Short mmCIF file of C-alpha atoms and ligand atoms in Angstrom, two decimals:
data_model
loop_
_atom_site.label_atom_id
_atom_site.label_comp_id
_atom_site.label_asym_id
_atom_site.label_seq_id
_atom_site.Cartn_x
_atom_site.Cartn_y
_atom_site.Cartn_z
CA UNK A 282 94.49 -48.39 4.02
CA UNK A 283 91.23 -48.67 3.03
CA UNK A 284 91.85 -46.57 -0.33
CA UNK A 285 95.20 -48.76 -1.08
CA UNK A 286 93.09 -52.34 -0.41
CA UNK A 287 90.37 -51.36 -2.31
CA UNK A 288 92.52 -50.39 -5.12
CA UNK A 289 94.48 -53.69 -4.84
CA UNK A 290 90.92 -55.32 -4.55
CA UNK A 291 89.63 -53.08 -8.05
CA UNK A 292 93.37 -54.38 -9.67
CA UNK A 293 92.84 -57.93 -8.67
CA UNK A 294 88.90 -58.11 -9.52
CA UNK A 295 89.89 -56.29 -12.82
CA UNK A 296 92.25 -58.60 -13.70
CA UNK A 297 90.38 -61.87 -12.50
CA UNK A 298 87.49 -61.08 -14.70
CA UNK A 299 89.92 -59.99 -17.74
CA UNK A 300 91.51 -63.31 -16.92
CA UNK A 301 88.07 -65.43 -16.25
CA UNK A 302 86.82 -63.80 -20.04
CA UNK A 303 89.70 -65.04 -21.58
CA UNK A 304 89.74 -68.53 -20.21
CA UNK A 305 86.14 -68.90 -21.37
CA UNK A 306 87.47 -67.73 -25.18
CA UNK A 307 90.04 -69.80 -24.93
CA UNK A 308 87.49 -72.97 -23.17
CA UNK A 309 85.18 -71.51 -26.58
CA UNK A 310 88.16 -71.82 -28.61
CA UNK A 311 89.15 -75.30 -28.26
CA UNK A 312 85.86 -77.06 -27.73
CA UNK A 313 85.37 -79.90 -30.95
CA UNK A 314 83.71 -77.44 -33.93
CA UNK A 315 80.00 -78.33 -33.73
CA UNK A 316 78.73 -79.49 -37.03
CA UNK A 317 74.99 -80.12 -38.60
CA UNK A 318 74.52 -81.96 -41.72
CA UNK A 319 72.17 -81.12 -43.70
CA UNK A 320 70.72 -83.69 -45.97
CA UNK A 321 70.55 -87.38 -44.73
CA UNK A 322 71.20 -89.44 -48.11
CA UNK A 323 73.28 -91.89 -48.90
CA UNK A 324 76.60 -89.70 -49.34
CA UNK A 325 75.68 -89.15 -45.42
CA UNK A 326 74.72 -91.61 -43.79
CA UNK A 327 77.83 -94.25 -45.03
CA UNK A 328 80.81 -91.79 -45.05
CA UNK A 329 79.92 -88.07 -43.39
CA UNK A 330 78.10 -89.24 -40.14
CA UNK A 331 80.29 -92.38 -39.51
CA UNK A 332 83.22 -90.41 -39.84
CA UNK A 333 82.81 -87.84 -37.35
CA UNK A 334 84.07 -90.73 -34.58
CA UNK A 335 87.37 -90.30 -36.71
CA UNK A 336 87.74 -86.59 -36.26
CA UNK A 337 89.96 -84.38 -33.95
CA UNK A 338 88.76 -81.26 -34.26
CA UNK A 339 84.58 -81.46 -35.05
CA UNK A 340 81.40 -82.82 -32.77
CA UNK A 341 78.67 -83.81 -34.81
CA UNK A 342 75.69 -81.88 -32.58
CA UNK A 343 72.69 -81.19 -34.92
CA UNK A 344 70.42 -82.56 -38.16
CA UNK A 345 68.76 -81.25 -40.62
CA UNK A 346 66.44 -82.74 -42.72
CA UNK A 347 62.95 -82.82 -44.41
CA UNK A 348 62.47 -86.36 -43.27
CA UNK A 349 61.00 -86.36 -39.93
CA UNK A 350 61.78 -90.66 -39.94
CA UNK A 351 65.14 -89.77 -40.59
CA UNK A 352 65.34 -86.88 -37.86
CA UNK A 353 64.06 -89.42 -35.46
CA UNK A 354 66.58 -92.76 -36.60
CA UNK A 355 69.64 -90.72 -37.17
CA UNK A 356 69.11 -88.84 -34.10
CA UNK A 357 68.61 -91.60 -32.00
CA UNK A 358 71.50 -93.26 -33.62
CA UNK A 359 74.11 -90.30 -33.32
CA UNK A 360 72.82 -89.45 -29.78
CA UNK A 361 71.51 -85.85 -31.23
CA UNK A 362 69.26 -84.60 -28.56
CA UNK A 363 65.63 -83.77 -30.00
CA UNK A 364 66.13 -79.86 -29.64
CA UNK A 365 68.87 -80.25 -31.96
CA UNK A 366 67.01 -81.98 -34.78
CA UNK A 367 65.33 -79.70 -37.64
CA UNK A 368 63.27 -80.04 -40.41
CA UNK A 369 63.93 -77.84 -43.57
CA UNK A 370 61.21 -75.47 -42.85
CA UNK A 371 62.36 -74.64 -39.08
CA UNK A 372 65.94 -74.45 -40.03
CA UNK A 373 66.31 -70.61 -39.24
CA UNK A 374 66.19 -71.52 -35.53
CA UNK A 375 69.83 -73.15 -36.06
CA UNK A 376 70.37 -69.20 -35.66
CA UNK A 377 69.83 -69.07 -31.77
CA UNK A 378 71.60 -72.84 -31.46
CA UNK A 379 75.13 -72.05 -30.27
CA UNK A 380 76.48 -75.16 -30.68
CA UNK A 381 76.08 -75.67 -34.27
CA UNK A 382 79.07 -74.04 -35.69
CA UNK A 383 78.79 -75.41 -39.44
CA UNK A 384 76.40 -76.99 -41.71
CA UNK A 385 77.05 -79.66 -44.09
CA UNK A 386 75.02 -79.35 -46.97
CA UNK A 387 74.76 -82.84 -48.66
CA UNK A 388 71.59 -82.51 -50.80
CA UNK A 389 71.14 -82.66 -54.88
CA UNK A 390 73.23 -80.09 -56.52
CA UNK A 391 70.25 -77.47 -57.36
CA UNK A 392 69.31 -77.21 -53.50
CA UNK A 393 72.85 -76.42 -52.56
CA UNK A 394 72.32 -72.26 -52.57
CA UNK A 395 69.15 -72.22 -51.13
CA UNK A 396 70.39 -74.45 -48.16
CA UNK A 397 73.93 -72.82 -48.06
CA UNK A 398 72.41 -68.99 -48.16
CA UNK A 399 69.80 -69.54 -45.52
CA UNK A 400 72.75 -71.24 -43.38
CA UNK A 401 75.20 -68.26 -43.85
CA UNK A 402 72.32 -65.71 -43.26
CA UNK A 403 71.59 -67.89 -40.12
CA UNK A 404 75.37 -66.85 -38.52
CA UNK A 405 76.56 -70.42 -39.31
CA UNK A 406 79.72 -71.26 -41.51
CA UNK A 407 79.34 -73.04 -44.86
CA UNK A 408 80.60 -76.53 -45.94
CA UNK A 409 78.67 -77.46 -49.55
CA UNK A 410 78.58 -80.97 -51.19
CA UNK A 411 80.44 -80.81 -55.27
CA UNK A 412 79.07 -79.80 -57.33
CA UNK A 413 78.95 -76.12 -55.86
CA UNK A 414 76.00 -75.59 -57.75
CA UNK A 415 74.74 -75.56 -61.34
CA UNK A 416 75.64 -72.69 -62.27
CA UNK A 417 78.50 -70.03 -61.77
CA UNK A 418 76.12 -67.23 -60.94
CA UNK A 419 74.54 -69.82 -58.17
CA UNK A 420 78.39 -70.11 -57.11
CA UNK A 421 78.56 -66.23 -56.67
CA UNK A 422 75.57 -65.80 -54.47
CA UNK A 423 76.71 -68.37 -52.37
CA UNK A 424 80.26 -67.44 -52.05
CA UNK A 425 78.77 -63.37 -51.35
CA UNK A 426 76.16 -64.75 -48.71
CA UNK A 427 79.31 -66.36 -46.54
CA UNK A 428 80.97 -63.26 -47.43
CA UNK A 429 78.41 -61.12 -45.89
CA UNK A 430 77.47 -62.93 -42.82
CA UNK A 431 81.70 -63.14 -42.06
CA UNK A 432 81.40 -66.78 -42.69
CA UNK A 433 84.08 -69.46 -44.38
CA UNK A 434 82.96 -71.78 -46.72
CA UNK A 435 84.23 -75.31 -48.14
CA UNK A 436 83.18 -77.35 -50.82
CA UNK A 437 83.40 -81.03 -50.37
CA UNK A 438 86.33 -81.75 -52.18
CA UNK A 439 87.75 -84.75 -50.35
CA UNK A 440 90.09 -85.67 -52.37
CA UNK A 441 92.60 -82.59 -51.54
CA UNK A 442 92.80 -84.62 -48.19
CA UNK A 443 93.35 -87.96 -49.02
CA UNK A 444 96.76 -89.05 -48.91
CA UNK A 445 97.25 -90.94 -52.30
CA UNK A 446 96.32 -87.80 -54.15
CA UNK A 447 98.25 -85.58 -51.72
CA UNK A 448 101.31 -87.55 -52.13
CA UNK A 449 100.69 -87.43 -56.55
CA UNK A 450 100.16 -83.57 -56.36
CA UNK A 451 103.48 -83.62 -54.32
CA UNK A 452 105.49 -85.58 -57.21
CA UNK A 453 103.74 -83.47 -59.62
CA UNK A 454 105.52 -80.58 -58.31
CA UNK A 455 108.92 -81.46 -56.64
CA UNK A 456 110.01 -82.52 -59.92
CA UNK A 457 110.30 -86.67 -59.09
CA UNK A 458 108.85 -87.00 -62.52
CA UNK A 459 111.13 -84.71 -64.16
CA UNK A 460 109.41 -82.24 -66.66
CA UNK A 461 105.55 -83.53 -67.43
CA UNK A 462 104.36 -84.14 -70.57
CA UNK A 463 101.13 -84.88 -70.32
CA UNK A 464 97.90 -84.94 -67.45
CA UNK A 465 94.92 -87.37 -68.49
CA UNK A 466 92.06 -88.45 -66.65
CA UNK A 467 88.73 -90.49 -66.95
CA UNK A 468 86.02 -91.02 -64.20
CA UNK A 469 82.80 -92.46 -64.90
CA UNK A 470 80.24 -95.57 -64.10
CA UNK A 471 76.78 -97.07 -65.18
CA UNK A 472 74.37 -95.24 -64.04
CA UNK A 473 70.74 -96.71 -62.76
CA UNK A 474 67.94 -95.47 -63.79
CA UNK A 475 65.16 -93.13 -62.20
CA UNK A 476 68.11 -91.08 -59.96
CA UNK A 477 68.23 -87.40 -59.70
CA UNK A 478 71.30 -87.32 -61.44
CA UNK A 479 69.93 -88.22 -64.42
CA UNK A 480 67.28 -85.48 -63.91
CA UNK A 481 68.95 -81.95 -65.49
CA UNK A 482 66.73 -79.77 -62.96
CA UNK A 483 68.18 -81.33 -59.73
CA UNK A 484 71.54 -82.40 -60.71
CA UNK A 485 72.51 -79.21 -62.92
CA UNK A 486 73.75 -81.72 -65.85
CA UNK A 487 74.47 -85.19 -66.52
CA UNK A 488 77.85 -87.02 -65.72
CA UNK A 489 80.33 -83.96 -66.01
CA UNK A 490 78.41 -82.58 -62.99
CA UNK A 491 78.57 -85.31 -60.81
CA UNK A 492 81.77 -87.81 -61.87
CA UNK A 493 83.76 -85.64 -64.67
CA UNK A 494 84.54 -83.17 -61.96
CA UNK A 495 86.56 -85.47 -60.24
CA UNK A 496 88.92 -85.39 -63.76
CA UNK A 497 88.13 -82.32 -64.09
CA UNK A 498 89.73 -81.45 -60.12
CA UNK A 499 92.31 -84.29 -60.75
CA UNK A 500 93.86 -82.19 -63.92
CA UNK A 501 93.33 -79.01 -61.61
CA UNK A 502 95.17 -79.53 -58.59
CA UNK A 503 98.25 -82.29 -60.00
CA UNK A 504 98.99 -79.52 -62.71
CA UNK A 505 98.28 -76.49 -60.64
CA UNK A 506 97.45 -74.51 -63.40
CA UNK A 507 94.24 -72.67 -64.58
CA UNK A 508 92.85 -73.70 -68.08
CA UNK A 509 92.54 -70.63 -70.71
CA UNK A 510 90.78 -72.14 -72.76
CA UNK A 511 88.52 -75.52 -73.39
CA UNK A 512 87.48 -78.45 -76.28
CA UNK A 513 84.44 -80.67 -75.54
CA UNK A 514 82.37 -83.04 -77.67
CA UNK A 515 79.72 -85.00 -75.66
CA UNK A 516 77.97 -88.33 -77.02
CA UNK A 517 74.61 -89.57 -75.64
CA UNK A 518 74.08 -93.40 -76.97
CA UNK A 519 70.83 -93.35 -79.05
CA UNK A 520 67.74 -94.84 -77.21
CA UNK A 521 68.83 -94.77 -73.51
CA UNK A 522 66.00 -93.41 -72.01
CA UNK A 523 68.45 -92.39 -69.23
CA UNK A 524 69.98 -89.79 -71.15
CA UNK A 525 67.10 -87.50 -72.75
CA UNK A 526 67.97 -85.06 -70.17
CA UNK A 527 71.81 -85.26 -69.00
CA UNK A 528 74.71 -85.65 -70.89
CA UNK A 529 76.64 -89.01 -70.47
CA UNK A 530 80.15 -89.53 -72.27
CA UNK A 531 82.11 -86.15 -71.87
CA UNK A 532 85.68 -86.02 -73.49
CA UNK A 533 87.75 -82.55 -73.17
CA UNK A 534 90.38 -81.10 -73.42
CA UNK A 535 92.34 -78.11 -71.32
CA UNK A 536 94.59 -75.61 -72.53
CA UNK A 537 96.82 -75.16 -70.00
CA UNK A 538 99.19 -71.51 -69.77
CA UNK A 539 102.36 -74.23 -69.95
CA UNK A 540 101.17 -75.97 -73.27
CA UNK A 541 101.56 -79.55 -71.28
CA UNK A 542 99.12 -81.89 -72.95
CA UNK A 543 96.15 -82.02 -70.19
CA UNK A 544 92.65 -84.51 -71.31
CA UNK A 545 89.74 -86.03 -69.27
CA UNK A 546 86.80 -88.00 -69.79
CA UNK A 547 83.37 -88.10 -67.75
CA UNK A 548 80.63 -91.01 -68.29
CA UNK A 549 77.00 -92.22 -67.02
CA UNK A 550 77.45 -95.43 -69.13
CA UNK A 551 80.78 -96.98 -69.10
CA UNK A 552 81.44 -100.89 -67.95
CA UNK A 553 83.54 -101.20 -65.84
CA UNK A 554 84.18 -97.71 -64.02
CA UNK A 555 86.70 -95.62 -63.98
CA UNK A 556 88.58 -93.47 -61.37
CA UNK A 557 92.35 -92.86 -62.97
CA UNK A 558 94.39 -90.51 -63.46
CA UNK A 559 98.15 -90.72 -65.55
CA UNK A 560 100.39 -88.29 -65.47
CA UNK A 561 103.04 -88.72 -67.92
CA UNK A 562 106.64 -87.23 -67.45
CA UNK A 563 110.14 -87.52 -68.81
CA UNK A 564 110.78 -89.83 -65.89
CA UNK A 565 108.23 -92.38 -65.82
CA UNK A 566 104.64 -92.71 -65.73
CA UNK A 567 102.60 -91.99 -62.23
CA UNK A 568 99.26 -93.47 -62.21
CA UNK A 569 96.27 -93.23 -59.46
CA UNK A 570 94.07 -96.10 -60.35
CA UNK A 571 91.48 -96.00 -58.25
CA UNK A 572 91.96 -92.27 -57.94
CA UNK A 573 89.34 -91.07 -56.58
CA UNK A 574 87.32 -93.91 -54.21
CA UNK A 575 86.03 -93.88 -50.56
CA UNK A 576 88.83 -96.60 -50.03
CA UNK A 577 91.52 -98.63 -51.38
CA UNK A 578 93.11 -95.91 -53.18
CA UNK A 579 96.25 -96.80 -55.31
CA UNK A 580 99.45 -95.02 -56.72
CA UNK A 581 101.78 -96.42 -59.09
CA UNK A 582 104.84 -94.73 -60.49
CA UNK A 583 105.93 -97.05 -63.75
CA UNK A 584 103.87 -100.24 -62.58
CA UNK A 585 105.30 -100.04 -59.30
CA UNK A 586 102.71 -99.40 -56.40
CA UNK A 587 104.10 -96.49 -53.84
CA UNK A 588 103.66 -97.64 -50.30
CA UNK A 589 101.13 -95.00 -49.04
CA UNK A 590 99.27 -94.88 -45.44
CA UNK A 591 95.62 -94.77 -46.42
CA UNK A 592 94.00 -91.90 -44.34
CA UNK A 593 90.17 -91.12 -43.47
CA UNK A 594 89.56 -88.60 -45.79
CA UNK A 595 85.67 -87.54 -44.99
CA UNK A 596 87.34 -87.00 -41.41
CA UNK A 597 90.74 -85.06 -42.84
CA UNK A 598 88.14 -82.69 -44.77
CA UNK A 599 85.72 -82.26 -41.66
CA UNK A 600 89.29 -81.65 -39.44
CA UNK A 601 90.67 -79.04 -41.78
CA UNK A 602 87.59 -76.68 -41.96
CA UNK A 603 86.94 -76.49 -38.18
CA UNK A 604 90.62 -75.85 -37.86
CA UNK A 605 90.68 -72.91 -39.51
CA UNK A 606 87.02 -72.20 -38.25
CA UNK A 607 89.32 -71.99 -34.90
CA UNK A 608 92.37 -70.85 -35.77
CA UNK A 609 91.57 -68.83 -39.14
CA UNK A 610 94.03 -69.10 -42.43
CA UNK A 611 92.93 -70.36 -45.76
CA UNK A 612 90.28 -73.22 -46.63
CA UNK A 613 92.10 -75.48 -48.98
CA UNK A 614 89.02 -76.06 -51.01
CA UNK A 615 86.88 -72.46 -50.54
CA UNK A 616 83.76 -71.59 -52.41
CA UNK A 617 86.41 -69.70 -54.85
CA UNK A 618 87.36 -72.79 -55.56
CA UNK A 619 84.01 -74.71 -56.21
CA UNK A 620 83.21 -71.93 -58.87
CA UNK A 621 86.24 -72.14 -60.97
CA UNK A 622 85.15 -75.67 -61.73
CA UNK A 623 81.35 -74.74 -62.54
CA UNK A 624 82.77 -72.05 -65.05
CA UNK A 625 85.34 -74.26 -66.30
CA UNK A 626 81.84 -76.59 -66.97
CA UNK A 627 79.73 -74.34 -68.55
CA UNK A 628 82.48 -73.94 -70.86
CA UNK A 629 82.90 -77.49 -71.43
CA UNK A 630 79.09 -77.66 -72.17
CA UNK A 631 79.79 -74.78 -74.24
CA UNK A 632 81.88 -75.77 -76.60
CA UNK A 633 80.32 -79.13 -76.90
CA UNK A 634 77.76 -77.11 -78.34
CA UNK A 635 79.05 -75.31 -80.56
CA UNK A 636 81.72 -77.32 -81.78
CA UNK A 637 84.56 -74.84 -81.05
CA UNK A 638 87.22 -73.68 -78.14
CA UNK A 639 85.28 -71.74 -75.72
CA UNK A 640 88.09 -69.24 -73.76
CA UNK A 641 88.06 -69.20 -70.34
P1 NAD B 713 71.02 -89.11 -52.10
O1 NAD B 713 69.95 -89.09 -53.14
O2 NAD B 713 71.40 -90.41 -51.51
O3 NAD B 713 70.65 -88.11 -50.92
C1 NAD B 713 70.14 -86.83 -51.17
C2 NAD B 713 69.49 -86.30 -49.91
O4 NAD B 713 69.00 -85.00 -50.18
C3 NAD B 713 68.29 -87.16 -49.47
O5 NAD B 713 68.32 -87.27 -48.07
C4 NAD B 713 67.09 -86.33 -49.92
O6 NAD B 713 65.96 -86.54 -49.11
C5 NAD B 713 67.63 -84.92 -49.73
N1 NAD B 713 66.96 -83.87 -50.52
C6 NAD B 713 66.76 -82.60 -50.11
N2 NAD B 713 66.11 -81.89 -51.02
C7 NAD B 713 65.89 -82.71 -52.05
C8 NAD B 713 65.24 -82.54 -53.31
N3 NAD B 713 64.71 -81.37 -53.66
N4 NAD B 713 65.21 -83.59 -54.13
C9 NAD B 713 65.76 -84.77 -53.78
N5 NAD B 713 66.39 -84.99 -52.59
C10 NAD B 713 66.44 -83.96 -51.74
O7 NAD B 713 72.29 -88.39 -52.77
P2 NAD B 713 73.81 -88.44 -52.29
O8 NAD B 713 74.52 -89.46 -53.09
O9 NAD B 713 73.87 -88.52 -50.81
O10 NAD B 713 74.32 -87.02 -52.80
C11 NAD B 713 74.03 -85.84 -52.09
C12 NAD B 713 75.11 -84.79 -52.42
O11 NAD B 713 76.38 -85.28 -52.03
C13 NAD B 713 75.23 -84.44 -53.90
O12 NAD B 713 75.61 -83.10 -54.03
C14 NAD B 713 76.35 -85.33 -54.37
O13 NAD B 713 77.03 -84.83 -55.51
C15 NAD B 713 77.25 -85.32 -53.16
N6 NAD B 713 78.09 -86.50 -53.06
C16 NAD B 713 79.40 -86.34 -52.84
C17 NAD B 713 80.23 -87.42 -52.76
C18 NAD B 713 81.68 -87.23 -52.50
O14 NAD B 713 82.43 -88.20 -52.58
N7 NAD B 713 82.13 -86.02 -52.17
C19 NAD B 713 79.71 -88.70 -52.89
C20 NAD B 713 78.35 -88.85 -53.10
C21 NAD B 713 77.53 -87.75 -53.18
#
């Protein structure tokens, strides 16, 4: 009797505690993602931090900065407790916080490895502001140091979450616009003076860096195809002292495997802005005009606007990475993905200065 209860009692504790370990994986598993940005600029403070209230799936829990004003503001603000606020130097102690999951590395372009290698060698995953980096060997070390530590990585690519540009890709493929002829698109704006991205060592370059890419991703992901090769001629007006160090008016041109016809154009000094893309195709004309903004995005297909439910997109990008932080599968926008543009870049600068096709 004894034997038989206290092998019931072994089968039954056995169980409870197999049981009790799961339910705390499974408690683990569907607690919010707990996210720390990393950088507390203007990018973050009007569309990353607000947007957290929006999400599903994330918790904003920590900061990072080298501002000790802004530690002390934004944490009071976002109800971050003290212990969860870090400067730059202290960062490596995000390693024995729990609850931060992810950091959100929203600096200047030539601090993103730095910041995104120390957070994947401190256990966390990855999520990097565009441009990846300035260069593609920058890229790589980034992409190998979330490798190593077992860690996923995004790039900030919002745009593959926005509904407008989701619903263009979608015609771009299912054939709506019968076969395409041609992919074209400009981004650019007029640029102030005195900002780091005017300033070659922070930024990595001039406008292609920070505005052409969004032509540059535009071209990318409504085509789906990979450039082979790449024209570029860049023009810098004479005597804008903005412009002794970064490029401004970028126009290139991708040779895509299918032959279609595929442009953009990136600029630090054009009057009125511009955030467009046109694809042309045998059955009428689709155009996103304004592509690429936080809000108010439009689609027209031949003059007539498509009837489109705006979405959050800062929250949609936040949403997809901890889901698959959770449930695993494939980041839409991975580091991979962030270095095929910086190569496709370097080409572009390239061949703007040399004057010829660079291959890709
Ligand atoms: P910002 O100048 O407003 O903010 C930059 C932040 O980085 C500041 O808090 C600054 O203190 C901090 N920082 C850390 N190290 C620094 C250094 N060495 N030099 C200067 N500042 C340093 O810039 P932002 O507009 O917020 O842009 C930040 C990042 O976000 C950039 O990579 C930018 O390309 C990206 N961004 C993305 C989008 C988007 O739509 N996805 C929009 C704007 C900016």
């Amino acid at each position: 009797m004894l034997r038989e209860l206290s092998r019931r009692d072994i089968i039954a504790g056995t169980l409870g505690l197999a049981l009790s370990r799961k339910r705390v994986r499974e408690r683990q598993d569907s607690r919010p993602v707990g996210w720390a940005i990393l950088g507390i600029g203007s990018y973050a403070q009007n569309q990353i931090l607000p947007s957290f209230a929006a999400c599903r799936n994330a918790k904003l829990v920590g900061l990072i900065s080298g501002t000790p004003a802004k530690l002390e503001s934004f944490g009071e603000k976002y109800d971050i407790p003290k212990g969860k606020r870090y400067s730059y130097r202290q960062m490596e102690a995000i390693k024995d916080d729990p609850d931060i999951e992810v950091v959100y590395v929203i600096t200047p372009p030539a601090t993103h490895p730095e910041f995104s290698i120390r957070a994947a060698e401190a256990n966390k995953h990855v999520c990097c502001e565009k441009p990846m980096a300035p260069t593609a060997e920058d890229c790589r070390r980034m992409i190998a140091a979330c490798r190593s530590a077992g860690k996923l990585m995004q790039i900030g690519y919002r745009s593959h979450y926005e509904a407008h540009n989701l619903r263009a890709i979608e015609m771009c493929r299912n054939g709506e616009l019968g076969e395409i002829r041609s992919f074209r698109s400009d981004h650019g704006f007029n640029i102030g003076r005195g900002q780091w991205r005017t300033k070659r060592a922070l930024a990595g370059g001039g406008s292609m860096m920070d505005i052409g890419i969004y032509a540059l991703q535009a071209l990318r992901y409504l085509s789906g195809e990979e450039p082979i090769e790449v024209s570029a001629k860049i023009t810098n007006p004479p005597n804008d002292d903005r412009f002794v160090d970064c490029e401004d008016d970028v126009q290139f041109t991708l040779k895509l495997p299918s032959g279609i016809a595929c442009s953009g154009g990136s600029g630090y000094s054009w009057t009125p802005g511009k955030s467009r893309f046109e694809v042309v195709g045998e059955k009428g004309v689709l155009l996103g005009e304004p592509a690429t903004p936080y809000g108010g995005h439009r689609l027209s297909l031949n003059g007539v606007p498509l009837p489109i439910a705006a979405n959050n997109q800062f929250a949609a990008q936040i949403d997809h990475f901890s889901d698959r932080i959770r449930t695993g599968g494939q980041v839409r926008t991975p580091g991979e993905e962030g270095l095929r543009d910086i190569r496709i870049i370097e080409a572009i600068y390239d061949s703007a200065a040399s004057g010829k096709p660079v291959k890709l």
